[in-house]
Amino acid sequence: MNSVWMALREVTRRPMRSLLTMVGIVIGVAAVIAMVTLGSGATAKIRANIGALGDDLLTILPEVSQRQGGQTVAGAPFEHGDVEALGRELPGLELVVPATTQRLQVVSGSTNRSTSVTGTTSGFLRVRSYRVSQGVDVEAALDSSRSVCVLGAKPAKTLFGGSPALGQTLRVGTVSCEVVGVLAEKGSGLGEDPDEVVLMPLKAFEQRVSGNRKVGVIYATAKKGRPTGALKRQVEQLLHERRRIRPGEANDFGVRDMKDIADTVATTTSLLTSLLGAVAAISLLVGGIGIMNIMLVSVTERTREIGTRLAIGALASDVLRQFLVEASVLSSLGGAVGVVVGLGGAFGLSLLLGFPFSVSWALVLGAFVFSAGVGVLFGFLPARTASRLSPIEALRHE
């Protein structure tokens, strides 16, 4: 304890030099904590965004394929028979929902907006985890053939502002429809904006908008406890048969498992976070070199003091311990300040970027302990140099 007090006295004797010595440690610890905390928040946000789409969701859609001879072929849209076959022959699926989307101009009075208009059924609300904020019997309306529509949060705000939307008439493309519901806001999605949508009953959409019964995408959810990976393979096998894809031919459709996407993105984000943390940790080594340089200067400045202590009976181990403690105190103080700066910076940036503030206290403790260890590691050479001084030579030093 006496060594610690003596070390603190030496640190406070030259506050500016001590502060500049700690800067490297402060920056290193703060950077590690901020980078890893922001990375964890980004991972959590991505998982939440994907989860909002449904973590038990399979999205089945036509895709461009490469055939023999280098010919590129666009996948044909699905048929209603495909939707019915999936629901009938795969008992592991809870819901199978068809949807067809077009980008259309939606007009209300003198206000208009270009948005995604989707023809679908009531199951779409459940597979995509939408909540209805306004409207009654919205699901029944989507299962009908009436010319009605349900607005996402953004079209509702643009077209009507704060005015009630229910009962109003819109023009969707060239078709008039009555607003029967408004969806609750979901926030940003993964590669799409879930609030930028207008829903219409699939039957009305086919009859009045698209003019055909082609299905652009199929959404399917797994029953509770059923692994989506196995269901994905079953869906692919069934569609191979229905779309007459021969062995060895490339698929003209794709089945996206949201759980796989979530795991892949989260793994990638975690790897990037670890890389950023490792890069930030390099500044800790730079800070350690700064401590070593300052401690070597301190040994030179205090040569006569060291000689006096050795001459009156102090052991070389006492001098070694004293300088090690001073280096550890410097790095520990820098580490403590770095923890505060890192947490504060991560909190501010999380608010700015809209990330969850996800702190790993094990990381905070590890960064602080590592900073103290850097002081011991880089303080050892100066401490050993001081402990090996000859008392006589040290007392002669000017």
Tab-separated table of C-alpha atoms in Angstrom:
chain	number	residue	atom	x	y	z
A	1	MET	CA	0.000	0.000	0.000
A	2	ASN	CA	2.901	2.323	0.811
A	3	SER	CA	4.253	1.713	-2.697
A	4	VAL	CA	0.914	2.775	-4.179
A	5	TRP	CA	0.886	6.039	-2.231
A	6	MET	CA	4.447	6.773	-3.306
A	7	ALA	CA	3.498	6.027	-6.916
A	8	LEU	CA	0.507	8.374	-6.713
A	9	ARG	CA	2.764	11.081	-5.295
A	10	GLU	CA	5.150	10.735	-8.232
A	11	VAL	CA	2.245	10.821	-10.707
A	12	THR	CA	0.799	14.006	-9.203
A	13	ARG	CA	4.188	15.736	-9.042
A	14	ARG	CA	4.180	16.056	-12.845
A	15	PRO	CA	0.478	16.098	-13.764
A	16	MET	CA	0.894	17.225	-17.383
A	17	ARG	CA	3.492	14.579	-18.177
A	18	SER	CA	1.392	11.917	-16.418
A	19	LEU	CA	-1.695	13.005	-18.374
A	20	LEU	CA	0.090	12.837	-21.707
A	21	THR	CA	1.525	9.440	-20.777
A	22	MET	CA	-1.982	8.082	-20.079
A	23	VAL	CA	-3.478	9.394	-23.331
A	24	GLY	CA	-2.509	6.293	-25.304
A	25	ILE	CA	-4.060	3.975	-22.715
A	26	VAL	CA	-7.211	6.121	-22.519
A	27	ILE	CA	-7.647	6.073	-26.305
A	28	GLY	CA	-6.975	2.327	-26.508
A	29	VAL	CA	-9.410	1.299	-23.781
A	30	ALA	CA	-12.081	3.756	-24.955
A	31	ALA	CA	-11.761	2.593	-28.577
A	32	VAL	CA	-12.025	-1.097	-27.683
A	33	ILE	CA	-15.080	-0.599	-25.475
A	34	ALA	CA	-16.825	1.763	-27.916
A	35	MET	CA	-16.176	-0.393	-31.011
A	36	VAL	CA	-17.246	-3.676	-29.427
A	37	THR	CA	-20.293	-2.123	-27.732
A	38	LEU	CA	-21.446	-0.503	-30.985
A	39	GLY	CA	-20.835	-3.777	-32.828
A	40	SER	CA	-22.948	-5.668	-30.300
A	41	GLY	CA	-25.694	-3.067	-30.627
A	42	ALA	CA	-25.595	-3.320	-34.423
A	43	THR	CA	-25.866	-7.109	-34.220
A	44	ALA	CA	-28.836	-6.848	-31.848
A	45	LYS	CA	-30.555	-4.334	-34.138
A	46	ILE	CA	-30.056	-6.531	-37.197
A	47	ARG	CA	-31.457	-9.546	-35.360
A	48	ALA	CA	-34.447	-7.480	-34.229
A	49	ASN	CA	-35.094	-6.229	-37.779
A	50	ILE	CA	-34.968	-9.744	-39.176
A	51	GLY	CA	-37.054	-11.026	-36.280
A	52	ALA	CA	-39.671	-8.408	-37.152
A	53	LEU	CA	-40.018	-10.146	-40.515
A	54	GLY	CA	-40.509	-13.475	-38.731
A	55	ASP	CA	-37.681	-15.717	-37.584
A	56	ASP	CA	-39.683	-18.819	-38.617
A	57	LEU	CA	-40.380	-17.393	-42.068
A	58	LEU	CA	-39.515	-18.907	-45.438
A	59	THR	CA	-39.670	-16.532	-48.416
A	60	ILE	CA	-40.105	-18.285	-51.765
A	61	LEU	CA	-39.597	-16.221	-54.910
A	62	PRO	CA	-38.652	-16.625	-58.586
A	63	GLU	CA	-34.996	-15.970	-59.360
A	64	VAL	CA	-32.776	-15.540	-62.376
A	65	SER	CA	-30.919	-18.768	-63.182
A	66	GLN	CA	-27.990	-19.701	-65.389
A	67	ARG	CA	-28.742	-22.504	-67.817
A	68	GLN	CA	-26.413	-24.555	-70.021
A	69	GLY	CA	-24.698	-22.511	-72.701
A	70	GLY	CA	-24.540	-19.442	-70.474
A	71	GLN	CA	-28.167	-18.530	-71.129
A	72	THR	CA	-29.792	-16.466	-68.380
A	73	VAL	CA	-33.401	-17.357	-67.675
A	74	ALA	CA	-35.759	-15.469	-65.383
A	75	GLY	CA	-37.820	-17.679	-63.125
A	76	ALA	CA	-41.504	-17.854	-63.986
A	77	PRO	CA	-44.003	-16.543	-61.418
A	78	PHE	CA	-45.730	-19.081	-59.210
A	79	GLU	CA	-49.225	-20.403	-59.722
A	80	HIS	CA	-52.017	-20.602	-57.190
A	81	GLY	CA	-51.648	-24.364	-57.508
A	82	ASP	CA	-48.125	-24.068	-56.072
A	83	VAL	CA	-49.489	-22.257	-53.028
A	84	GLU	CA	-52.208	-24.851	-52.537
A	85	ALA	CA	-49.739	-27.744	-52.963
A	86	LEU	CA	-47.383	-26.339	-50.337
A	87	GLY	CA	-50.200	-25.992	-47.827
A	88	ARG	CA	-51.635	-29.415	-48.647
A	89	GLU	CA	-48.502	-31.570	-48.901
A	90	LEU	CA	-46.213	-30.053	-46.262
A	91	PRO	CA	-47.901	-30.438	-42.858
A	92	GLY	CA	-44.953	-28.719	-41.137
A	93	LEU	CA	-46.029	-25.365	-42.563
A	94	GLU	CA	-48.370	-23.254	-40.452
A	95	LEU	CA	-49.290	-20.600	-43.040
A	96	VAL	CA	-48.713	-20.348	-46.784
A	97	VAL	CA	-49.467	-16.851	-48.099
A	98	PRO	CA	-49.298	-15.674	-51.743
A	99	ALA	CA	-48.444	-12.072	-52.612
A	100	THR	CA	-47.871	-9.998	-55.730
A	101	THR	CA	-46.317	-6.519	-55.621
A	102	GLN	CA	-46.163	-3.613	-58.051
A	103	ARG	CA	-44.790	-0.093	-57.659
A	104	LEU	CA	-47.740	2.243	-58.262
A	105	GLN	CA	-48.776	5.831	-57.755
A	106	VAL	CA	-51.222	6.253	-54.877
A	107	VAL	CA	-53.308	9.441	-55.038
A	108	SER	CA	-55.548	11.161	-52.500
A	109	GLY	CA	-56.915	14.509	-53.634
A	110	SER	CA	-53.927	16.633	-54.634
A	111	THR	CA	-51.451	14.448	-52.718
A	112	ASN	CA	-49.738	11.474	-54.317
A	113	ARG	CA	-47.000	9.004	-53.425
A	114	SER	CA	-45.195	6.238	-55.287
A	115	THR	CA	-45.251	3.124	-53.120
A	116	SER	CA	-45.311	-0.677	-53.132
A	117	VAL	CA	-48.821	-2.042	-53.594
A	118	THR	CA	-49.195	-5.683	-52.600
A	119	GLY	CA	-52.088	-7.942	-53.378
A	120	THR	CA	-52.336	-10.623	-50.697
A	121	THR	CA	-54.535	-12.324	-48.105
A	122	SER	CA	-55.047	-11.806	-44.377
A	123	GLY	CA	-52.251	-14.262	-43.567
A	124	PHE	CA	-49.757	-11.649	-44.782
A	125	LEU	CA	-50.296	-9.654	-41.584
A	126	ARG	CA	-49.310	-12.651	-39.467
A	127	VAL	CA	-46.359	-13.961	-41.477
A	128	ARG	CA	-44.848	-10.456	-41.675
A	129	SER	CA	-45.727	-9.585	-38.056
A	130	TYR	CA	-47.833	-6.514	-38.883
A	131	ARG	CA	-50.192	-4.970	-36.349
A	132	VAL	CA	-53.295	-2.990	-37.271
A	133	SER	CA	-53.434	0.403	-35.553
A	134	GLN	CA	-56.716	1.527	-37.147
A	135	GLY	CA	-59.524	-0.446	-38.675
A	136	VAL	CA	-62.079	-3.157	-37.950
A	137	ASP	CA	-62.333	-6.560	-39.676
A	138	VAL	CA	-59.196	-5.820	-41.685
A	139	GLU	CA	-58.392	-9.525	-42.117
A	140	ALA	CA	-61.871	-10.246	-43.469
A	141	ALA	CA	-61.489	-7.332	-45.896
A	142	LEU	CA	-58.176	-8.695	-47.237
A	143	ASP	CA	-59.759	-12.100	-47.812
A	144	SER	CA	-62.605	-10.579	-49.817
A	145	SER	CA	-62.701	-9.450	-53.460
A	146	ARG	CA	-63.707	-5.883	-52.600
A	147	SER	CA	-61.727	-2.886	-53.873
A	148	VAL	CA	-60.330	-1.864	-50.492
A	149	CYS	CA	-56.839	-1.130	-49.196
A	150	VAL	CA	-54.833	-1.114	-45.982
A	151	LEU	CA	-52.179	1.587	-45.666
A	152	GLY	CA	-48.719	1.288	-44.172
A	153	ALA	CA	-47.637	3.959	-41.695
A	154	LYS	CA	-45.748	6.115	-44.207
A	155	PRO	CA	-48.372	6.318	-46.991
A	156	ALA	CA	-51.019	7.053	-44.351
A	157	LYS	CA	-48.954	9.918	-42.952
A	158	THR	CA	-48.094	11.367	-46.373
A	159	LEU	CA	-51.573	11.146	-47.842
A	160	PHE	CA	-53.626	12.161	-44.818
A	161	GLY	CA	-51.242	13.681	-42.261
A	162	GLY	CA	-53.074	13.748	-38.969
A	163	SER	CA	-56.538	13.361	-40.535
A	164	PRO	CA	-58.469	10.087	-40.204
A	165	ALA	CA	-57.749	7.741	-43.101
A	166	LEU	CA	-60.520	5.209	-42.523
A	167	GLY	CA	-63.352	5.459	-45.006
A	168	GLN	CA	-61.403	7.687	-47.383
A	169	THR	CA	-61.120	6.798	-51.080
A	170	LEU	CA	-57.758	6.501	-52.825
A	171	ARG	CA	-56.723	5.980	-56.388
A	172	VAL	CA	-54.168	3.169	-56.646
A	173	GLY	CA	-52.793	3.303	-60.160
A	174	THR	CA	-56.049	3.549	-62.108
A	175	VAL	CA	-58.197	1.784	-59.504
A	176	SER	CA	-60.242	3.421	-56.755
A	177	CYS	CA	-60.268	1.764	-53.348
A	178	GLU	CA	-61.603	2.489	-49.884
A	179	VAL	CA	-59.211	2.645	-46.908
A	180	VAL	CA	-60.315	0.052	-44.336
A	181	GLY	CA	-57.198	-0.056	-42.139
A	182	VAL	CA	-53.854	1.472	-41.200
A	183	LEU	CA	-50.866	-0.585	-40.081
A	184	ALA	CA	-48.779	0.223	-37.010
A	185	GLU	CA	-45.282	1.531	-37.680
A	186	LYS	CA	-42.554	-1.138	-37.659
A	187	GLY	CA	-39.399	0.883	-38.298
A	188	SER	CA	-36.544	0.174	-40.697
A	189	GLY	CA	-36.261	-3.298	-42.168
A	190	LEU	CA	-33.530	-5.363	-43.809
A	191	GLY	CA	-33.213	-4.211	-47.415
A	192	GLU	CA	-36.786	-2.884	-47.519
A	193	ASP	CA	-39.009	-0.446	-45.699
A	194	PRO	CA	-41.890	-2.406	-44.099
A	195	ASP	CA	-43.826	0.820	-43.494
A	196	GLU	CA	-43.778	1.742	-47.216
A	197	VAL	CA	-46.635	-0.531	-48.284
A	198	VAL	CA	-50.262	-0.557	-49.389
A	199	LEU	CA	-52.160	-3.856	-49.126
A	200	MET	CA	-55.105	-4.910	-51.294
A	201	PRO	CA	-57.111	-8.144	-51.369
A	202	LEU	CA	-55.358	-10.559	-53.738
A	203	LYS	CA	-58.527	-11.224	-55.746
A	204	ALA	CA	-59.185	-7.521	-56.301
A	205	PHE	CA	-55.513	-6.912	-57.150
A	206	GLU	CA	-55.536	-9.683	-59.782
A	207	GLN	CA	-58.799	-8.534	-61.328
A	208	ARG	CA	-58.231	-4.754	-61.331
A	209	VAL	CA	-54.471	-4.114	-61.151
A	210	SER	CA	-52.276	-6.937	-62.490
A	211	GLY	CA	-54.847	-8.529	-64.819
A	212	ASN	CA	-53.521	-12.061	-64.196
A	213	ARG	CA	-53.366	-14.723	-61.488
A	214	LYS	CA	-49.569	-15.007	-61.265
A	215	VAL	CA	-48.071	-15.077	-57.767
A	216	GLY	CA	-44.887	-13.058	-57.301
A	217	VAL	CA	-43.787	-14.391	-53.924
A	218	ILE	CA	-44.920	-16.994	-51.397
A	219	TYR	CA	-44.454	-16.572	-47.642
A	220	ALA	CA	-44.560	-19.668	-45.448
A	221	THR	CA	-44.172	-20.041	-41.700
A	222	ALA	CA	-43.163	-23.157	-39.808
A	223	LYS	CA	-45.301	-24.690	-37.110
A	224	LYS	CA	-43.982	-24.297	-33.584
A	225	GLY	CA	-41.044	-26.585	-32.917
A	226	ARG	CA	-40.468	-27.442	-36.584
A	227	PRO	CA	-36.964	-26.554	-37.864
A	228	THR	CA	-37.090	-24.240	-40.853
A	229	GLY	CA	-33.993	-25.861	-42.387
A	230	ALA	CA	-35.756	-29.190	-42.948
A	231	LEU	CA	-38.888	-27.453	-44.247
A	232	LYS	CA	-36.781	-25.424	-46.671
A	233	ARG	CA	-35.465	-28.632	-48.250
A	234	GLN	CA	-38.998	-30.059	-48.499
A	235	VAL	CA	-40.249	-26.878	-50.189
A	236	GLU	CA	-37.404	-27.018	-52.701
A	237	GLN	CA	-38.094	-30.683	-53.496
A	238	LEU	CA	-41.812	-30.075	-54.034
A	239	LEU	CA	-41.226	-27.046	-56.272
A	240	HIS	CA	-38.621	-28.977	-58.269
A	241	GLU	CA	-41.349	-31.443	-59.168
A	242	ARG	CA	-44.041	-28.859	-59.870
A	243	ARG	CA	-41.763	-26.629	-61.983
A	244	ARG	CA	-40.259	-29.643	-63.802
A	245	ILE	CA	-36.641	-28.831	-63.014
A	246	ARG	CA	-34.468	-31.744	-64.146
A	247	PRO	CA	-31.542	-33.049	-62.067
A	248	GLY	CA	-28.442	-30.917	-62.640
A	249	GLU	CA	-30.415	-27.869	-63.763
A	250	ALA	CA	-30.171	-24.688	-61.736
A	251	ASN	CA	-33.175	-23.599	-59.715
A	252	ASP	CA	-35.324	-20.850	-61.183
A	253	PHE	CA	-36.608	-20.026	-57.712
A	254	GLY	CA	-35.094	-19.332	-54.308
A	255	VAL	CA	-36.133	-20.215	-50.757
A	256	ARG	CA	-34.781	-17.810	-48.144
A	257	ASP	CA	-34.730	-18.923	-44.547
A	258	MET	CA	-34.851	-15.836	-42.311
A	259	LYS	CA	-33.169	-17.717	-39.475
A	260	ASP	CA	-30.195	-18.551	-41.692
A	261	ILE	CA	-30.017	-14.951	-42.868
A	262	ALA	CA	-30.121	-13.701	-39.265
A	263	ASP	CA	-27.367	-16.098	-38.182
A	264	THR	CA	-25.169	-15.251	-41.172
A	265	VAL	CA	-25.504	-11.504	-40.752
A	266	ALA	CA	-24.971	-11.731	-36.987
A	267	THR	CA	-21.839	-13.873	-37.470
A	268	THR	CA	-20.447	-11.447	-40.036
A	269	THR	CA	-21.152	-8.474	-37.784
A	270	SER	CA	-19.529	-10.222	-34.823
A	271	LEU	CA	-16.405	-10.955	-36.880
A	272	LEU	CA	-16.191	-7.329	-37.992
A	273	THR	CA	-16.670	-6.197	-34.398
A	274	SER	CA	-13.855	-8.473	-33.233
A	275	LEU	CA	-11.618	-7.145	-36.006
A	276	LEU	CA	-12.362	-3.537	-35.077
A	277	GLY	CA	-11.740	-4.341	-31.420
A	278	ALA	CA	-8.396	-5.940	-32.276
A	279	VAL	CA	-7.374	-2.919	-34.366
A	280	ALA	CA	-8.399	-0.579	-31.541
A	281	ALA	CA	-6.392	-2.673	-29.063
A	282	ILE	CA	-3.205	-1.812	-30.989
A	283	SER	CA	-3.402	1.679	-29.506
A	284	LEU	CA	-3.057	0.039	-26.079
A	285	LEU	CA	0.343	-1.233	-27.150
A	286	VAL	CA	1.228	2.251	-28.373
A	287	GLY	CA	0.183	3.595	-24.984
A	288	GLY	CA	2.332	0.955	-23.294
A	289	ILE	CA	5.369	2.095	-25.295
A	290	GLY	CA	4.668	5.653	-24.147
A	291	ILE	CA	4.635	4.493	-20.531
A	292	MET	CA	7.928	2.676	-21.028
A	293	ASN	CA	9.562	5.788	-22.512
A	294	ILE	CA	8.363	8.027	-19.696
A	295	MET	CA	9.450	5.534	-17.043
A	296	LEU	CA	12.927	5.342	-18.607
A	297	VAL	CA	13.122	9.134	-18.452
A	298	SER	CA	11.960	8.951	-14.837
A	299	VAL	CA	14.731	6.482	-13.991
A	300	THR	CA	17.309	8.867	-15.449
A	301	GLU	CA	15.863	11.834	-13.546
A	302	ARG	CA	15.745	9.940	-10.253
A	303	THR	CA	19.103	8.199	-10.462
A	304	ARG	CA	20.476	9.941	-7.349
A	305	GLU	CA	17.271	9.110	-5.419
A	306	ILE	CA	17.619	5.466	-6.415
A	307	GLY	CA	21.276	5.465	-5.366
A	308	THR	CA	20.384	6.955	-1.975
A	309	ARG	CA	17.705	4.318	-1.365
A	310	LEU	CA	20.067	1.509	-2.301
A	311	ALA	CA	22.877	2.989	-0.162
A	312	ILE	CA	20.740	3.089	3.001
A	313	GLY	CA	19.639	-0.533	2.680
A	314	ALA	CA	16.846	-0.773	0.125
A	315	LEU	CA	16.896	-3.989	-1.870
A	316	ALA	CA	16.968	-4.145	-5.664
A	317	SER	CA	13.574	-5.889	-5.464
A	318	ASP	CA	12.167	-2.850	-3.580
A	319	VAL	CA	13.255	-0.505	-6.361
A	320	LEU	CA	11.921	-2.915	-9.006
A	321	ARG	CA	8.553	-3.120	-7.245
A	322	GLN	CA	8.344	0.659	-6.823
A	323	PHE	CA	8.760	1.417	-10.524
A	324	LEU	CA	6.422	-1.424	-11.527
A	325	VAL	CA	3.761	0.000	-9.202
A	326	GLU	CA	4.213	3.477	-10.703
A	327	ALA	CA	3.785	2.105	-14.235
A	328	SER	CA	0.711	0.118	-13.149
A	329	VAL	CA	-0.837	3.149	-11.450
A	330	LEU	CA	-0.373	5.235	-14.605
A	331	SER	CA	-1.917	2.577	-16.852
A	332	SER	CA	-4.728	1.794	-14.391
A	333	LEU	CA	-5.712	5.462	-14.115
A	334	GLY	CA	-5.652	5.666	-17.920
A	335	GLY	CA	-7.737	2.507	-18.109
A	336	ALA	CA	-10.335	3.885	-15.679
A	337	VAL	CA	-10.658	7.117	-17.670
A	338	GLY	CA	-10.803	5.092	-20.889
A	339	VAL	CA	-13.694	3.001	-19.534
A	340	VAL	CA	-15.704	6.149	-18.756
A	341	VAL	CA	-14.909	7.737	-22.131
A	342	GLY	CA	-15.608	4.509	-24.023
A	343	LEU	CA	-18.977	3.887	-22.345
A	344	GLY	CA	-19.995	7.528	-22.765
A	345	GLY	CA	-18.996	7.555	-26.432
A	346	ALA	CA	-20.735	4.244	-27.117
A	347	PHE	CA	-23.917	5.470	-25.416
A	348	GLY	CA	-23.965	8.713	-27.418
A	349	LEU	CA	-23.291	6.986	-30.735
A	350	SER	CA	-25.904	4.309	-29.974
A	351	LEU	CA	-28.518	7.028	-29.487
A	352	LEU	CA	-27.386	8.785	-32.661
A	353	LEU	CA	-27.412	5.629	-34.810
A	354	GLY	CA	-30.489	4.077	-33.207
A	355	PHE	CA	-28.628	0.993	-31.930
A	356	PRO	CA	-29.437	-0.742	-28.634
A	357	PHE	CA	-26.894	0.124	-25.915
A	358	SER	CA	-25.581	-3.373	-25.237
A	359	VAL	CA	-22.685	-3.374	-22.753
A	360	SER	CA	-20.558	-6.404	-21.964
A	361	TRP	CA	-19.289	-5.828	-18.434
A	362	ALA	CA	-16.870	-8.708	-18.917
A	363	LEU	CA	-15.361	-6.721	-21.798
A	364	VAL	CA	-15.157	-3.574	-19.649
A	365	LEU	CA	-13.419	-5.466	-16.861
A	366	GLY	CA	-11.145	-7.232	-19.350
A	367	ALA	CA	-10.129	-3.944	-21.011
A	368	PHE	CA	-9.323	-2.393	-17.623
A	369	VAL	CA	-7.299	-5.399	-16.455
A	370	PHE	CA	-5.490	-5.517	-19.790
A	371	SER	CA	-4.577	-1.834	-19.470
A	372	ALA	CA	-3.097	-2.506	-16.016
A	373	GLY	CA	-1.216	-5.476	-17.464
A	374	VAL	CA	0.204	-3.256	-20.215
A	375	GLY	CA	1.647	-1.006	-17.503
A	376	VAL	CA	3.355	-3.948	-15.799
A	377	LEU	CA	4.632	-5.347	-19.104
A	378	PHE	CA	6.077	-2.117	-20.447
A	379	GLY	CA	7.155	-0.866	-17.042
A	380	PHE	CA	9.310	-3.907	-16.370
A	381	LEU	CA	12.310	-2.784	-18.459
A	382	PRO	CA	12.620	0.646	-16.788
A	383	ALA	CA	12.034	-0.954	-13.381
A	384	ARG	CA	14.736	-3.544	-13.970
A	385	THR	CA	17.103	-0.842	-15.201
A	386	ALA	CA	16.519	1.125	-12.004
A	387	SER	CA	16.979	-1.919	-9.745
A	388	ARG	CA	20.326	-2.793	-11.355
A	389	LEU	CA	21.924	0.600	-10.815
A	390	SER	CA	25.129	0.613	-8.760
A	391	PRO	CA	24.620	2.709	-5.582
A	392	ILE	CA	28.008	4.363	-5.962
A	393	GLU	CA	27.535	5.210	-9.647
A	394	ALA	CA	24.011	6.412	-8.943
A	395	LEU	CA	25.188	8.770	-6.176
A	396	ARG	CA	27.839	10.212	-8.503
A	397	HIS	CA	25.189	10.939	-11.198
A	398	GLU	CA	24.661	14.633	-11.916
